Amino acid sequence: MKFITSKEIRNNPAALWSEDETVIMVNGKPKAIVLKAEDDIEEQIRNIKRLRAQTALEKLRFYSVKKGLDLLSDEEIINEIEKIKKEI
C-alpha cells in the first residue's frame, strides 16, 4: 500500500497507478483509497459494499454490547419496535 498526497497527484497523476492500493492524504489525513480495477469491476464494487456493511454491523454489535442493549428481552425489543412504529 502506498500513501500519496493530493499535491503529489496534481503534479504526477501517474503516481496513483504504481500500486494495487493507494491512500490519498489531504493535510496529513487519509481521505480516499484508490484500488486497482479488476476484470470484473462490478464484483469488486459488490465486495467492497459487502465489507462496508459487515463493518457497520460489527460496529453496531459492539455499540449494543457497550450500552447493554444486547441484554434486552424479546418482549422489550418488540415493545421498542411498536413504539417506533407509532411514531412513524
PDB file of C-alpha atoms in Angstrom:
ATOM      1  CA  MET A   1       0.000   0.000   0.000  1.00  0.00           C
ATOM      2  CA  LYS A   2       1.250   3.450  -0.904  1.00  0.00           C
ATOM      3  CA  PHE A   3       0.416   6.809   0.697  1.00  0.00           C
ATOM      4  CA  ILE A   4       0.366   9.864  -1.533  1.00  0.00           C
ATOM      5  CA  THR A   5      -0.653  13.485  -1.008  1.00  0.00           C
ATOM      6  CA  SER A   6      -3.211  15.247  -3.160  1.00  0.00           C
ATOM      7  CA  LYS A   7      -0.466  17.679  -4.171  1.00  0.00           C
ATOM      8  CA  GLU A   8       1.660  14.807  -5.490  1.00  0.00           C
ATOM      9  CA  ILE A   9      -1.300  13.634  -7.586  1.00  0.00           C
ATOM     10  CA  ARG A  10      -1.695  17.092  -9.131  1.00  0.00           C
ATOM     11  CA  ASN A  11       1.998  17.104 -10.051  1.00  0.00           C
ATOM     12  CA  ASN A  12       2.161  13.488 -11.193  1.00  0.00           C
ATOM     13  CA  PRO A  13      -1.210  11.719 -11.667  1.00  0.00           C
ATOM     14  CA  ALA A  14       0.523   8.559 -12.873  1.00  0.00           C
ATOM     15  CA  ALA A  15       1.803   8.039  -9.325  1.00  0.00           C
ATOM     16  CA  LEU A  16      -1.621   6.602  -8.488  1.00  0.00           C
ATOM     17  CA  TRP A  17      -1.128   3.609 -10.762  1.00  0.00           C
ATOM     18  CA  SER A  18       2.134   2.291  -9.324  1.00  0.00           C
ATOM     19  CA  GLU A  19       0.475   0.206  -6.560  1.00  0.00           C
ATOM     20  CA  ASP A  20      -2.591  -2.015  -6.152  1.00  0.00           C
ATOM     21  CA  GLU A  21      -3.809   0.166  -3.258  1.00  0.00           C
ATOM     22  CA  THR A  22      -3.078   3.850  -2.736  1.00  0.00           C
ATOM     23  CA  VAL A  23      -4.260   6.059   0.110  1.00  0.00           C
ATOM     24  CA  ILE A  24      -4.715   9.718  -0.792  1.00  0.00           C
ATOM     25  CA  MET A  25      -3.770  12.053   2.041  1.00  0.00           C
ATOM     26  CA  VAL A  26      -5.047  15.624   2.459  1.00  0.00           C
ATOM     27  CA  ASN A  27      -3.457  17.747   5.175  1.00  0.00           C
ATOM     28  CA  GLY A  28      -1.912  14.621   6.685  1.00  0.00           C
ATOM     29  CA  LYS A  29      -5.232  12.751   6.944  1.00  0.00           C
ATOM     30  CA  PRO A  30      -6.441   9.843   4.793  1.00  0.00           C
ATOM     31  CA  LYS A  31      -9.288  10.966   2.508  1.00  0.00           C
ATOM     32  CA  ALA A  32      -9.609   8.279  -0.158  1.00  0.00           C
ATOM     33  CA  ILE A  33      -8.448   4.833  -1.159  1.00  0.00           C
ATOM     34  CA  VAL A  34      -7.700   4.033  -4.788  1.00  0.00           C
ATOM     35  CA  LEU A  35      -7.797   0.347  -5.749  1.00  0.00           C
ATOM     36  CA  LYS A  36      -6.560  -1.200  -8.964  1.00  0.00           C
ATOM     37  CA  ALA A  37      -9.592  -2.188 -11.041  1.00  0.00           C
ATOM     38  CA  GLU A  38     -10.044  -5.892 -11.649  1.00  0.00           C
ATOM     39  CA  ASP A  39     -11.525  -7.524 -14.740  1.00  0.00           C
ATOM     40  CA  ASP A  40     -14.939  -7.768 -13.079  1.00  0.00           C
ATOM     41  CA  ILE A  41     -15.291  -4.263 -11.638  1.00  0.00           C
ATOM     42  CA  GLU A  42     -18.941  -4.837 -10.661  1.00  0.00           C
ATOM     43  CA  GLU A  43     -17.984  -7.805  -8.490  1.00  0.00           C
ATOM     44  CA  GLN A  44     -15.173  -5.777  -6.939  1.00  0.00           C
ATOM     45  CA  ILE A  45     -17.615  -2.994  -6.045  1.00  0.00           C
ATOM     46  CA  ARG A  46     -20.128  -5.525  -4.622  1.00  0.00           C
ATOM     47  CA  ASN A  47     -17.360  -6.963  -2.436  1.00  0.00           C
ATOM     48  CA  ILE A  48     -16.409  -3.505  -1.172  1.00  0.00           C
ATOM     49  CA  LYS A  49     -20.051  -2.732  -0.346  1.00  0.00           C
ATOM     50  CA  ARG A  50     -20.419  -6.091   1.421  1.00  0.00           C
ATOM     51  CA  LEU A  51     -17.324  -5.383   3.508  1.00  0.00           C
ATOM     52  CA  ARG A  52     -18.638  -1.925   4.433  1.00  0.00           C
ATOM     53  CA  ALA A  53     -21.955  -3.462   5.526  1.00  0.00           C
ATOM     54  CA  GLN A  54     -20.174  -6.127   7.590  1.00  0.00           C
ATOM     55  CA  THR A  55     -18.042  -3.453   9.249  1.00  0.00           C
ATOM     56  CA  ALA A  56     -21.119  -1.345  10.054  1.00  0.00           C
ATOM     57  CA  LEU A  57     -22.863  -4.379  11.556  1.00  0.00           C
ATOM     58  CA  GLU A  58     -19.811  -5.184  13.658  1.00  0.00           C
ATOM     59  CA  LYS A  59     -19.769  -1.598  14.991  1.00  0.00           C
ATOM     60  CA  LEU A  60     -23.491  -1.818  15.818  1.00  0.00           C
ATOM     61  CA  ARG A  61     -22.952  -5.072  17.694  1.00  0.00           C
ATOM     62  CA  PHE A  62     -20.051  -3.557  19.652  1.00  0.00           C
ATOM     63  CA  TYR A  63     -22.188  -0.497  20.487  1.00  0.00           C
ATOM     64  CA  SER A  64     -25.027  -2.780  21.599  1.00  0.00           C
ATOM     65  CA  VAL A  65     -22.767  -4.679  23.984  1.00  0.00           C
ATOM     66  CA  LYS A  66     -21.199  -1.464  25.280  1.00  0.00           C
ATOM     67  CA  LYS A  67     -24.626   0.028  26.077  1.00  0.00           C
ATOM     68  CA  GLY A  68     -26.055  -3.238  27.417  1.00  0.00           C
ATOM     69  CA  LEU A  69     -28.646  -3.388  24.652  1.00  0.00           C
ATOM     70  CA  ASP A  70     -27.706  -6.971  23.880  1.00  0.00           C
ATOM     71  CA  LEU A  71     -29.363  -7.935  27.171  1.00  0.00           C
ATOM     72  CA  LEU A  72     -32.865  -6.776  26.165  1.00  0.00           C
ATOM     73  CA  SER A  73     -35.538  -9.461  26.291  1.00  0.00           C
ATOM     74  CA  ASP A  74     -37.596 -10.321  23.227  1.00  0.00           C
ATOM     75  CA  GLU A  75     -40.556  -8.559  24.826  1.00  0.00           C
ATOM     76  CA  GLU A  76     -38.541  -5.360  25.363  1.00  0.00           C
ATOM     77  CA  ILE A  77     -37.378  -5.449  21.748  1.00  0.00           C
ATOM     78  CA  ILE A  78     -40.942  -5.896  20.468  1.00  0.00           C
ATOM     79  CA  ASN A  79     -42.118  -3.010  22.673  1.00  0.00           C
ATOM     80  CA  GLU A  80     -39.390  -0.752  21.252  1.00  0.00           C
ATOM     81  CA  ILE A  81     -40.351  -1.692  17.697  1.00  0.00           C
ATOM     82  CA  GLU A  82     -44.039  -0.990  18.388  1.00  0.00           C
ATOM     83  CA  LYS A  83     -43.152   2.364  19.973  1.00  0.00           C
ATOM     84  CA  ILE A  84     -41.186   3.400  16.871  1.00  0.00           C
ATOM     85  CA  LYS A  85     -43.982   2.231  14.546  1.00  0.00           C
ATOM     86  CA  LYS A  86     -46.426   4.519  16.355  1.00  0.00           C
ATOM     87  CA  GLU A  87     -44.085   7.484  15.856  1.00  0.00           C
ATOM     88  CA  ILE A  88     -43.877   6.919  12.117  1.00  0.00           C
TER      89      ILE A  88
END
